[in-house]
mmCIF file of C-alpha atoms in Angstrom:
data_model
loop_
_atom_site.group_PDB
_atom_site.id
_atom_site.type_symbol
_atom_site.label_atom_id
_atom_site.label_comp_id
_atom_site.label_asym_id
_atom_site.label_seq_id
_atom_site.Cartn_x
_atom_site.Cartn_y
_atom_site.Cartn_z
ATOM 1 C CA MET O 511 17.513 -0.820 -4.860
ATOM 2 C CA ALA O 512 20.506 -2.936 -3.927
ATOM 3 C CA ASN O 513 23.890 -1.281 -3.788
ATOM 4 C CA ASN O 514 25.894 -4.003 -5.458
ATOM 5 C CA SER O 515 29.585 -3.151 -5.540
ATOM 6 C CA ASN O 516 30.649 -6.755 -6.018
ATOM 7 C CA LEU O 517 28.373 -7.158 -9.035
ATOM 8 C CA GLY O 518 29.684 -3.888 -10.434
ATOM 9 C CA ALA O 519 33.239 -5.045 -9.944
ATOM 10 C CA ALA O 520 32.462 -8.248 -11.785
ATOM 11 C CA LYS O 521 30.993 -6.352 -14.721
ATOM 12 C CA ALA O 522 33.912 -3.928 -14.815
ATOM 13 C CA ALA O 523 36.351 -6.804 -14.904
ATOM 14 C CA LYS O 524 34.322 -8.465 -17.677
ATOM 15 C CA ASN O 525 34.357 -11.561 -15.505
ATOM 16 C CA ASP O 526 31.073 -13.431 -15.517
ATOM 17 C CA GLU O 527 32.458 -16.694 -14.172
ATOM 18 C CA PHE O 528 30.323 -16.954 -11.060
ATOM 19 C CA TYR O 529 29.097 -20.482 -10.378
ATOM 20 C CA THR O 530 26.027 -21.176 -8.252
ATOM 21 C CA GLN O 531 26.343 -23.402 -5.213
ATOM 22 C CA TYR O 532 24.665 -26.811 -5.317
ATOM 23 C CA ALA O 533 22.629 -26.223 -2.134
ATOM 24 C CA ASP O 534 21.087 -23.024 -3.560
ATOM 25 C CA ILE O 535 20.006 -24.840 -6.718
ATOM 26 C CA GLN O 536 18.588 -27.761 -4.778
ATOM 27 C CA LYS O 537 16.588 -25.496 -2.462
ATOM 28 C CA GLU O 538 14.971 -23.633 -5.351
ATOM 29 C CA ILE O 539 14.173 -26.664 -7.511
ATOM 30 C CA ASN O 540 12.660 -28.534 -4.577
ATOM 31 C CA ALA O 541 10.170 -25.681 -4.055
ATOM 32 C CA TYR O 542 8.727 -26.238 -7.549
ATOM 33 C CA LEU O 543 8.543 -29.978 -7.023
ATOM 34 C CA GLU O 544 6.641 -29.484 -3.761
ATOM 35 C CA TYR O 545 4.087 -27.357 -5.592
ATOM 36 C CA ASN O 546 3.932 -29.564 -8.679
ATOM 37 C CA PRO O 547 5.919 -32.843 -8.716
ATOM 38 C CA ASP O 548 5.569 -32.959 -12.516
ATOM 39 C CA THR O 549 7.193 -29.569 -13.171
ATOM 40 C CA PHE O 550 10.122 -31.159 -15.030
ATOM 41 C CA ARG O 551 8.579 -34.489 -15.996
ATOM 42 C CA ASN O 552 9.121 -35.478 -19.643
ATOM 43 C CA LYS O 553 10.763 -32.115 -20.262
ATOM 44 C CA THR O 554 13.954 -31.206 -22.090
ATOM 45 C CA VAL O 555 16.034 -28.909 -19.903
ATOM 46 C CA LEU O 556 18.736 -26.708 -21.443
ATOM 47 C CA LEU O 557 21.550 -25.269 -19.342
ATOM 48 C CA PRO O 558 23.250 -22.678 -21.577
ATOM 49 C CA CYS O 559 26.134 -20.393 -20.586
ATOM 50 C CA ASP O 560 27.312 -23.285 -18.463
ATOM 51 C CA ASP O 561 30.540 -25.154 -17.898
ATOM 52 C CA PRO O 562 29.438 -28.723 -17.333
ATOM 53 C CA GLU O 563 32.824 -29.690 -15.912
ATOM 54 C CA TRP O 564 32.382 -27.190 -13.108
ATOM 55 C CA SER O 565 28.732 -26.212 -13.035
ATOM 56 C CA ASN O 566 26.505 -27.327 -10.202
ATOM 57 C CA PHE O 567 23.447 -26.885 -12.438
ATOM 58 C CA THR O 568 24.670 -29.759 -14.576
ATOM 59 C CA ARG O 569 25.569 -31.814 -11.521
ATOM 60 C CA PHE O 570 22.168 -31.295 -9.929
ATOM 61 C CA PHE O 571 20.044 -32.053 -12.983
ATOM 62 C CA ALA O 572 22.199 -35.013 -14.010
ATOM 63 C CA GLN O 573 22.182 -36.558 -10.548
ATOM 64 C CA ASN O 574 18.429 -36.018 -10.234
ATOM 65 C CA PHE O 575 17.533 -36.955 -13.809
ATOM 66 C CA GLU O 576 15.282 -39.843 -12.802
ATOM 67 C CA ARG O 577 13.724 -38.123 -9.767
ATOM 68 C CA LEU O 578 12.759 -35.134 -11.912
ATOM 69 C CA GLY O 579 11.499 -37.409 -14.677
ATOM 70 C CA LEU O 580 13.503 -35.585 -17.363
ATOM 71 C CA LYS O 581 13.358 -36.605 -20.993
ATOM 72 C CA ARG O 582 16.615 -34.921 -22.005
ATOM 73 C CA LEU O 583 19.286 -32.766 -20.394
ATOM 74 C CA ILE O 584 21.493 -30.477 -22.493
ATOM 75 C CA SER O 585 24.324 -28.319 -21.212
ATOM 76 C CA THR O 586 26.539 -26.055 -23.299
ATOM 77 C CA SER O 587 29.694 -24.122 -22.523
ATOM 78 C CA TYR O 588 31.697 -21.319 -24.039
ATOM 79 C CA ALA O 589 35.104 -21.943 -25.615
ATOM 80 C CA VAL O 590 38.095 -21.192 -23.408
ATOM 81 C CA GLU O 591 39.349 -18.250 -25.468
ATOM 82 C CA SER O 592 35.912 -16.611 -25.632
ATOM 83 C CA LYS O 593 35.773 -16.573 -21.838
ATOM 84 C CA LYS O 594 39.322 -15.289 -21.361
ATOM 85 C CA TYR O 595 40.179 -17.595 -18.482
ATOM 86 C CA LYS O 596 43.018 -16.296 -16.384
ATOM 87 C CA ASN O 597 44.101 -19.671 -15.025
ATOM 88 C CA TYR O 598 42.490 -22.267 -17.255
ATOM 89 C CA GLN O 599 43.307 -25.879 -16.536
ATOM 90 C CA PRO O 600 41.518 -28.694 -18.416
ATOM 91 C CA SER O 601 39.639 -31.055 -16.123
ATOM 92 C CA LEU O 602 40.196 -34.797 -15.907
ATOM 93 C CA PHE O 603 36.740 -35.179 -17.398
ATOM 94 C CA GLU O 604 38.135 -33.619 -20.564
ATOM 95 C CA THR O 605 41.681 -34.960 -20.700
ATOM 96 C CA GLU O 606 40.683 -38.575 -20.045
ATOM 97 C CA SER O 607 38.300 -38.539 -23.009
ATOM 98 C CA PRO O 608 39.657 -39.779 -26.362
ATOM 99 C CA MET O 609 37.892 -36.802 -27.987
ATOM 100 C CA PHE O 610 39.896 -34.222 -26.057
ATOM 101 C CA ASP O 611 41.735 -31.792 -28.317
ATOM 102 C CA ILE O 612 43.356 -28.800 -26.630
ATOM 103 C CA ASP O 613 43.209 -26.720 -29.809
ATOM 104 C CA LYS O 614 39.471 -27.332 -30.232
ATOM 105 C CA THR O 615 38.884 -26.666 -26.531
ATOM 106 C CA ARG O 616 40.369 -23.202 -26.913
ATOM 107 C CA ILE O 617 38.109 -22.100 -29.774
ATOM 108 C CA LYS O 618 35.019 -24.313 -29.641
ATOM 109 C CA GLY O 619 32.277 -24.636 -27.087
ATOM 110 C CA LYS O 620 31.118 -28.010 -25.835
ATOM 111 C CA ILE O 621 27.763 -29.727 -25.558
ATOM 112 C CA PHE O 622 26.900 -32.304 -22.902
ATOM 113 C CA GLU O 623 23.778 -34.443 -23.231
ATOM 114 C CA LEU O 624 22.026 -36.949 -20.998
ATOM 115 C CA THR O 625 19.120 -39.050 -22.201
ATOM 116 C CA HIS O 626 19.658 -42.674 -21.123
ATOM 117 C CA ASP O 627 21.722 -45.182 -19.160
ATOM 118 C CA THR O 628 24.860 -45.184 -21.316
ATOM 119 C CA ASN O 629 27.000 -47.289 -18.947
ATOM 120 C CA GLN O 630 24.182 -49.783 -18.284
ATOM 121 C CA ASN O 631 24.478 -49.704 -14.511
ATOM 122 C CA GLY O 632 20.728 -49.528 -13.998
ATOM 123 C CA ARG O 633 20.364 -45.789 -13.389
ATOM 124 C CA ILE O 634 20.659 -42.528 -15.306
ATOM 125 C CA ASP O 635 22.980 -40.028 -13.655
ATOM 126 C CA ILE O 636 26.002 -37.802 -14.200
ATOM 127 C CA ASP O 637 28.172 -40.758 -15.237
ATOM 128 C CA ASP O 638 25.999 -41.129 -18.333
ATOM 129 C CA LEU O 639 26.730 -37.648 -19.715
ATOM 130 C CA GLU O 640 28.002 -37.687 -23.296
ATOM 131 C CA TRP O 641 29.861 -34.736 -24.747
ATOM 132 C CA ASN O 642 31.174 -33.360 -27.994
ATOM 133 C CA TYR O 643 32.499 -30.113 -29.401
ATOM 134 C CA LEU O 644 30.155 -27.533 -30.864
ATOM 135 C CA GLU O 645 30.828 -26.010 -34.258
ATOM 136 C CA GLY O 646 31.141 -22.531 -32.742
ATOM 137 C CA ASP O 647 32.326 -21.010 -29.482
ATOM 138 C CA GLY O 648 29.144 -21.819 -27.520
ATOM 139 C CA ASP O 649 27.697 -18.312 -27.415
ATOM 140 C CA PHE O 650 23.996 -18.611 -26.572
ATOM 141 C CA ARG O 651 23.187 -16.289 -29.487
ATOM 142 C CA SER O 652 24.769 -18.614 -32.050
ATOM 143 C CA LYS O 653 22.559 -20.521 -34.492
ATOM 144 C CA GLU O 654 23.422 -23.927 -33.042
ATOM 145 C CA VAL O 655 22.653 -22.935 -29.435
ATOM 146 C CA CYS O 656 19.478 -21.175 -30.613
ATOM 147 C CA LYS O 657 18.475 -24.472 -32.211
ATOM 148 C CA LEU O 658 18.995 -26.235 -28.878
ATOM 149 C CA ARG O 659 16.926 -23.526 -27.186
ATOM 150 C CA ASP O 660 14.090 -24.175 -29.627
ATOM 151 C CA GLU O 661 14.231 -27.909 -28.816
ATOM 152 C CA ALA O 662 14.097 -27.306 -25.049
ATOM 153 C CA ASP O 663 11.078 -26.908 -22.794
ATOM 154 C CA ILE O 664 12.760 -25.232 -19.816
ATOM 155 C CA ILE O 665 15.934 -23.145 -19.663
ATOM 156 C CA VAL O 666 17.815 -22.985 -16.373
ATOM 157 C CA THR O 667 21.071 -21.196 -15.663
ATOM 158 C CA ASN O 668 22.950 -18.355 -14.018
ATOM 159 C CA PRO O 669 23.483 -16.208 -17.146
ATOM 160 C CA PRO O 670 26.399 -13.786 -17.507
ATOM 161 C CA PHE O 671 25.774 -10.729 -15.344
ATOM 162 C CA SER O 672 26.690 -8.410 -18.182
ATOM 163 C CA LEU O 673 24.222 -10.021 -20.615
ATOM 164 C CA PHE O 674 21.151 -10.485 -18.402
ATOM 165 C CA ARG O 675 18.797 -8.297 -20.481
ATOM 166 C CA GLU O 676 19.834 -9.850 -23.750
ATOM 167 C CA PHE O 677 19.567 -13.331 -22.277
ATOM 168 C CA VAL O 678 16.011 -12.719 -21.055
ATOM 169 C CA THR O 679 15.013 -11.462 -24.507
ATOM 170 C CA TRP O 680 16.604 -14.580 -26.013
ATOM 171 C CA ILE O 681 14.378 -16.781 -23.838
ATOM 172 C CA VAL O 682 11.171 -14.771 -24.049
ATOM 173 C CA ASP O 683 11.310 -14.445 -27.837
ATOM 174 C CA ALA O 684 11.311 -18.235 -28.025
ATOM 175 C CA GLY O 685 8.353 -18.559 -25.627
ATOM 176 C CA LYS O 686 10.182 -20.845 -23.226
ATOM 177 C CA GLN O 687 9.781 -21.573 -19.537
ATOM 178 C CA TYR O 688 12.803 -20.552 -17.513
ATOM 179 C CA LEU O 689 14.488 -20.322 -14.138
ATOM 180 C CA ILE O 690 17.473 -17.978 -14.058
ATOM 181 C CA ILE O 691 19.473 -15.915 -11.601
ATOM 182 C CA GLY O 692 19.769 -12.140 -11.819
ATOM 183 C CA ASN O 693 20.049 -8.998 -9.740
ATOM 184 C CA ILE O 694 16.953 -7.444 -8.154
ATOM 185 C CA ASN O 695 17.825 -4.163 -9.923
ATOM 186 C CA ALA O 696 16.650 -5.826 -13.132
ATOM 187 C CA THR O 697 13.035 -5.444 -11.975
ATOM 188 C CA HIS O 698 13.289 -1.743 -12.907
ATOM 189 C CA TYR O 699 14.700 -2.324 -16.399
ATOM 190 C CA LYS O 700 12.316 -1.034 -19.047
ATOM 191 C CA ASP O 701 12.471 -4.358 -20.895
ATOM 192 C CA ILE O 702 12.090 -6.505 -17.744
ATOM 193 C CA PHE O 703 9.441 -4.718 -15.672
ATOM 194 C CA PRO O 704 6.659 -5.145 -18.295
ATOM 195 C CA LEU O 705 7.167 -8.910 -18.049
ATOM 196 C CA ILE O 706 6.626 -8.701 -14.294
ATOM 197 C CA ARG O 707 3.646 -6.394 -14.661
ATOM 198 C CA ASP O 708 2.015 -8.738 -17.177
ATOM 199 C CA ASN O 709 2.637 -11.859 -15.070
ATOM 200 C CA LYS O 710 5.081 -13.301 -17.573
ATOM 201 C CA MET O 711 7.926 -13.197 -15.036
ATOM 202 C CA TRP O 712 8.071 -13.294 -11.251
ATOM 203 C CA LEU O 713 10.585 -13.876 -8.495
ATOM 204 C CA GLY O 714 11.463 -17.427 -7.562
ATOM 205 C CA SER O 715 10.431 -19.296 -4.459
ATOM 206 C CA SER O 716 13.519 -19.281 -2.255
ATOM 207 C CA TYR O 717 15.604 -16.445 -0.885
ATOM 208 C CA PHE O 718 19.356 -16.281 -0.768
ATOM 209 C CA ASN O 719 20.483 -15.781 2.819
ATOM 210 C CA GLY O 720 20.557 -12.098 3.717
ATOM 211 C CA GLY O 721 19.479 -11.129 0.201
ATOM 212 C CA ALA O 722 22.872 -12.135 -1.152
ATOM 213 C CA ALA O 723 24.361 -15.214 -2.762
ATOM 214 C CA PHE O 724 27.818 -16.682 -2.438
ATOM 215 C CA PHE O 725 29.048 -17.768 -5.849
ATOM 216 C CA ILE O 726 32.040 -19.926 -6.660
ATOM 217 C CA ALA O 727 34.437 -17.604 -8.485
ATOM 218 C CA ASP O 728 37.828 -17.554 -10.146
ATOM 219 C CA ALA O 729 40.436 -17.588 -7.377
ATOM 220 C CA SER O 730 42.516 -15.050 -9.306
ATOM 221 C CA LEU O 731 39.933 -12.419 -8.325
ATOM 222 C CA TYR O 732 40.880 -12.730 -4.678
ATOM 223 C CA ASP O 733 42.635 -9.595 -3.475
ATOM 224 C CA PRO O 734 42.298 -9.008 0.304
ATOM 225 C CA SER O 735 43.590 -5.449 -0.070
ATOM 226 C CA LYS O 736 40.533 -4.541 -2.159
ATOM 227 C CA MET O 737 37.962 -6.241 0.061
ATOM 228 C CA SER O 738 36.122 -3.786 2.319
ATOM 229 C CA ASN O 739 34.772 -6.758 4.266
ATOM 230 C CA GLN O 740 36.727 -10.005 4.393
ATOM 231 C CA LYS O 741 33.453 -11.893 4.905
ATOM 232 C CA ASN O 742 32.439 -11.000 1.338
ATOM 233 C CA ALA O 743 35.149 -13.102 -0.291
ATOM 234 C CA PHE O 744 36.991 -16.060 1.165
ATOM 235 C CA PHE O 745 38.146 -19.618 0.557
ATOM 236 C CA GLN O 746 36.084 -22.524 1.851
ATOM 237 C CA ASN O 747 36.786 -26.203 1.234
ATOM 238 C CA GLY O 748 39.255 -25.257 -1.486
ATOM 239 C CA GLN O 749 36.794 -23.011 -3.339
ATOM 240 C CA PHE O 750 36.818 -19.222 -3.597
ATOM 241 C CA LEU O 751 33.415 -17.813 -2.657
ATOM 242 C CA TRP O 752 32.346 -14.316 -3.665
ATOM 243 C CA ARG O 753 29.319 -12.614 -2.102
ATOM 244 C CA VAL O 754 26.966 -10.729 -4.442
ATOM 245 C CA ASN O 755 24.132 -8.638 -2.989
ATOM 246 C CA GLY O 756 20.580 -8.377 -4.266
ATOM 247 C CA VAL O 757 20.542 -11.706 -6.090
ATOM 248 C CA ARG O 758 17.207 -13.342 -6.914
ATOM 249 C CA TRP O 759 15.732 -16.144 -8.961
ATOM 250 C CA PHE O 760 13.593 -15.019 -11.911
ATOM 251 C CA THR O 761 11.117 -17.435 -13.448
ATOM 252 C CA ASN O 762 7.809 -18.146 -15.144
ATOM 253 C CA LEU O 763 7.503 -21.549 -13.446
ATOM 254 C CA ASP O 764 4.762 -21.619 -10.855
ATOM 255 C CA HIS O 765 5.453 -22.162 -7.164
ATOM 256 C CA GLY O 766 3.314 -22.198 -4.050
ATOM 257 C CA ARG O 767 4.654 -19.108 -2.305
ATOM 258 C CA ARG O 768 3.433 -16.984 -5.204
ATOM 259 C CA HIS O 769 -0.182 -17.788 -4.321
ATOM 260 C CA GLU O 770 -0.002 -16.974 -0.616
ATOM 261 C CA PRO O 771 -1.931 -13.724 -0.048
ATOM 262 C CA LEU O 772 -0.659 -11.104 2.357
ATOM 263 C CA ARG O 773 -2.496 -10.805 5.660
ATOM 264 C CA LEU O 774 -3.497 -7.161 5.913
ATOM 265 C CA MET O 775 -5.203 -4.779 8.321
ATOM 266 C CA THR O 776 -7.681 -2.024 7.515
ATOM 267 C CA MET O 777 -6.556 1.578 7.081
ATOM 268 C CA LYS O 778 -8.003 2.470 10.479
ATOM 269 C CA ASP O 779 -6.264 -0.399 12.269
ATOM 270 C CA ASN O 780 -2.937 0.332 10.559
ATOM 271 C CA LEU O 781 -3.071 3.936 11.761
ATOM 272 C CA ARG O 782 -4.053 2.885 15.266
ATOM 273 C CA TYR O 783 -2.092 -0.308 15.852
ATOM 274 C CA GLY O 784 0.504 -0.416 13.077
ATOM 275 C CA LYS O 785 4.209 -0.470 13.875
ATOM 276 C CA ASN O 786 5.247 1.899 11.093
ATOM 277 C CA LYS O 787 6.165 5.263 12.623
ATOM 278 C CA THR O 788 6.010 7.152 9.312
ATOM 279 C CA LEU O 789 2.450 6.022 8.686
ATOM 280 C CA ARG O 790 1.312 6.920 12.184
ATOM 281 C CA GLU O 791 2.784 10.426 11.860
ATOM 282 C CA ARG O 792 1.667 11.228 8.292
ATOM 283 C CA GLY O 793 -1.280 8.966 7.674
ATOM 284 C CA TYR O 794 -1.991 7.716 4.167
ATOM 285 C CA VAL O 795 -0.665 10.504 1.951
ATOM 286 C CA HIS O 796 -1.955 11.063 -1.578
ATOM 287 C CA TYR O 797 0.529 11.736 -4.377
ATOM 288 C CA ASP O 798 0.656 15.074 -6.157
ATOM 289 C CA ASN O 799 1.426 13.577 -9.551
ATOM 290 C CA TYR O 800 -0.612 10.369 -9.624
ATOM 291 C CA ASP O 801 -3.966 9.258 -8.245
ATOM 292 C CA ALA O 802 -2.661 6.901 -5.574
ATOM 293 C CA ILE O 803 -1.666 6.776 -1.920
ATOM 294 C CA ASP O 804 1.870 6.167 -0.672
ATOM 295 C CA ILE O 805 2.588 2.981 1.286
ATOM 296 C CA PRO O 806 5.808 3.310 3.341
ATOM 297 C CA SER O 807 6.202 -0.432 3.965
ATOM 298 C CA ILE O 808 4.489 -3.647 2.917
ATOM 299 C CA GLU O 809 2.727 -4.242 6.242
ATOM 300 C CA CYS O 810 1.019 -0.850 5.798
ATOM 301 C CA ILE O 811 -0.957 -1.957 2.728
ATOM 302 C CA PRO O 812 -4.614 -1.568 3.757
ATOM 303 C CA SER O 813 -7.083 -4.366 3.172
ATOM 304 C CA ASP O 814 -9.972 -1.985 2.507
ATOM 305 C CA TYR O 815 -8.535 0.523 -0.009
ATOM 306 C CA GLN O 816 -9.792 0.072 -3.564
ATOM 307 C CA GLY O 817 -7.631 2.618 -5.395
ATOM 308 C CA ASP O 818 -4.044 2.578 -6.632
ATOM 309 C CA MET O 819 -1.191 2.338 -4.128
ATOM 310 C CA GLY O 820 2.523 3.043 -4.463
ATOM 311 C CA VAL O 821 4.413 0.296 -2.643
ATOM 312 C CA PRO O 822 8.121 -0.505 -2.102
ATOM 313 C CA ASP O 823 9.928 -2.911 -4.431
ATOM 314 C CA SER O 824 9.776 -5.564 -1.720
ATOM 315 C CA ILE O 825 6.188 -6.250 -2.801
ATOM 316 C CA LEU O 826 7.645 -8.467 -5.514
ATOM 317 C CA GLU O 827 8.900 -10.871 -2.845
ATOM 318 C CA LYS O 828 5.339 -11.294 -1.534
ATOM 319 C CA TYR O 829 3.260 -10.582 -4.612
ATOM 320 C CA CYS O 830 0.153 -12.727 -5.047
ATOM 321 C CA PRO O 831 -1.508 -12.231 -8.466
ATOM 322 C CA GLU O 832 -4.874 -13.332 -7.095
ATOM 323 C CA GLN O 833 -4.720 -10.536 -4.491
ATOM 324 C CA PHE O 834 -3.231 -7.601 -6.451
ATOM 325 C CA GLU O 835 -2.543 -6.440 -9.954
ATOM 326 C CA ILE O 836 0.552 -4.459 -10.871
ATOM 327 C CA ILE O 837 -0.316 -1.182 -12.615
ATOM 328 C CA GLY O 838 3.101 0.258 -13.401
ATOM 329 C CA LEU O 839 6.343 1.728 -12.165
ATOM 330 C CA GLY O 840 6.672 5.280 -10.875
ATOM 331 C CA ALA O 841 10.112 6.054 -12.284
ATOM 332 C CA GLY O 842 11.791 6.939 -15.569
ATOM 333 C CA ASP O 843 10.225 6.264 -18.949
ATOM 334 C CA LEU O 844 7.963 3.602 -17.462
ATOM 335 C CA ALA O 845 6.344 6.284 -15.302
ATOM 336 C CA LYS O 846 5.369 8.232 -18.425
ATOM 337 C CA GLU O 847 3.432 5.212 -19.653
ATOM 338 C CA ILE O 848 0.989 5.595 -16.753
ATOM 339 C CA GLY O 849 0.816 9.385 -16.987
ATOM 340 C CA ILE O 850 3.476 10.520 -14.510
ATOM 341 C CA THR O 851 5.205 13.481 -16.148
ATOM 342 C CA LYS O 852 5.592 15.978 -13.322
ATOM 343 C CA ASN O 853 9.154 16.090 -12.052
ATOM 344 C CA TYR O 854 10.261 16.792 -8.496
ATOM 345 C CA ARG O 855 13.889 17.642 -7.874
ATOM 346 C CA GLY O 856 14.904 16.302 -11.236
ATOM 347 C CA ARG O 857 13.135 12.979 -10.730
ATOM 348 C CA SER O 858 10.040 11.622 -12.434
ATOM 349 C CA ASP O 859 8.979 9.141 -9.780
ATOM 350 C CA LEU O 860 6.046 9.552 -7.439
ATOM 351 C CA ALA O 861 6.027 12.535 -5.124
ATOM 352 C CA PHE O 862 3.647 13.963 -2.547
ATOM 353 C CA THR O 863 3.442 17.057 -0.410
ATOM 354 C CA ASP O 864 4.663 16.142 3.050
ATOM 355 C CA PRO O 865 1.907 17.222 5.480
ATOM 356 C CA LEU O 866 4.516 17.844 8.187
ATOM 357 C CA THR O 867 6.621 20.276 6.120
ATOM 358 C CA ASN O 868 4.160 21.268 3.368
ATOM 359 C CA LYS O 869 6.929 20.691 0.816
ATOM 360 C CA PRO O 870 7.107 18.208 -2.089
ATOM 361 C CA SER O 871 8.754 15.028 -0.881
ATOM 362 C CA CYS O 872 10.364 12.398 -3.107
ATOM 363 C CA PRO O 873 10.232 8.872 -1.753
ATOM 364 C CA TYR O 874 12.038 6.074 -3.546
ATOM 365 C CA SER O 875 10.362 5.074 -6.777
ATOM 366 C CA ARG O 876 7.322 2.946 -6.163
ATOM 367 C CA ILE O 877 5.568 0.058 -7.849
ATOM 368 C CA LEU O 878 1.893 0.889 -8.410
ATOM 369 C CA ILE O 879 -0.542 -1.849 -7.445
ATOM 370 C CA ARG O 880 -4.302 -2.173 -7.070
ATOM 371 C CA LYS O 881 -6.296 -4.602 -4.970
ATOM 372 C CA LYS O 882 -8.273 -7.092 -7.039
ATOM 373 C CA GLN O 883 -12.033 -7.054 -6.506
#
């Protein structure tokens, strides 16, 4: 699992103000359009937990309103005081509006909507956004934002890091389609993994470079003395960028990469020609505490094995539901659900007796999969 010190620091500081870069949003959305050009057509898209004045999600969907064929775009933001800004400055977008009220801005969230060509210039884009204050502070759990959720077809956002689980529940309970950003560690959460197992959630189409994303963050967080690597946080074009490891898109929108099966070799060919040293030395080892074989790396998955296999988490990046089914997770309480109760060295994940040492060996927790017939 990803060692994410920057994400941990953000949670510890109770600072969830990490804005996604425009290019990352564009890359991901374009992948869905390539697979199905009508993915967003005639849909109402809600962008909660957003700051429309600053958010690139709002910019992207507003600027591409006509290309996407949207019916309605809604974006909501938290009130200033609820977010505890360190250096809040109202934008010109706010202050130049006759509705602007600094007292309301501090305690009330805002709603931005786009449905039609308000300025009658012949196109629908970001200049046609209309805004107003919400009754409450804009919390996505409030009744008025829940009402907007119920009116939406697709929910897209980078939710607060500290509220990811609760946010997913908020979406799933309403039966909505979604595209959100989270940390890869979430795939092991007991309330997230079942969604993945049951094909109600999967990873998005695009990867962030190097398995990490650079988010636009509050400049007050910049402290060179606390940065172990200066490349993880820096200023670029007047914006402070903060690198967060292990970031992925999570969605239930279909995309083409999800249906690309892995090209695999037989067990015999993997042992003879495979590049994985561990497999060549140990062979396919059977677990002591579950009826499955251990797969040290994705390329070692055999094409001709019909039983259960314990594979690394990276399978989720290449998972094709037509090729495999996910059985369960070999760690924690989720392991007990599939009958793994025998502990090794205080852990409840999969273990096997190492044929080289004849001692129980604990690999990292595995995802159990089975080849579809």
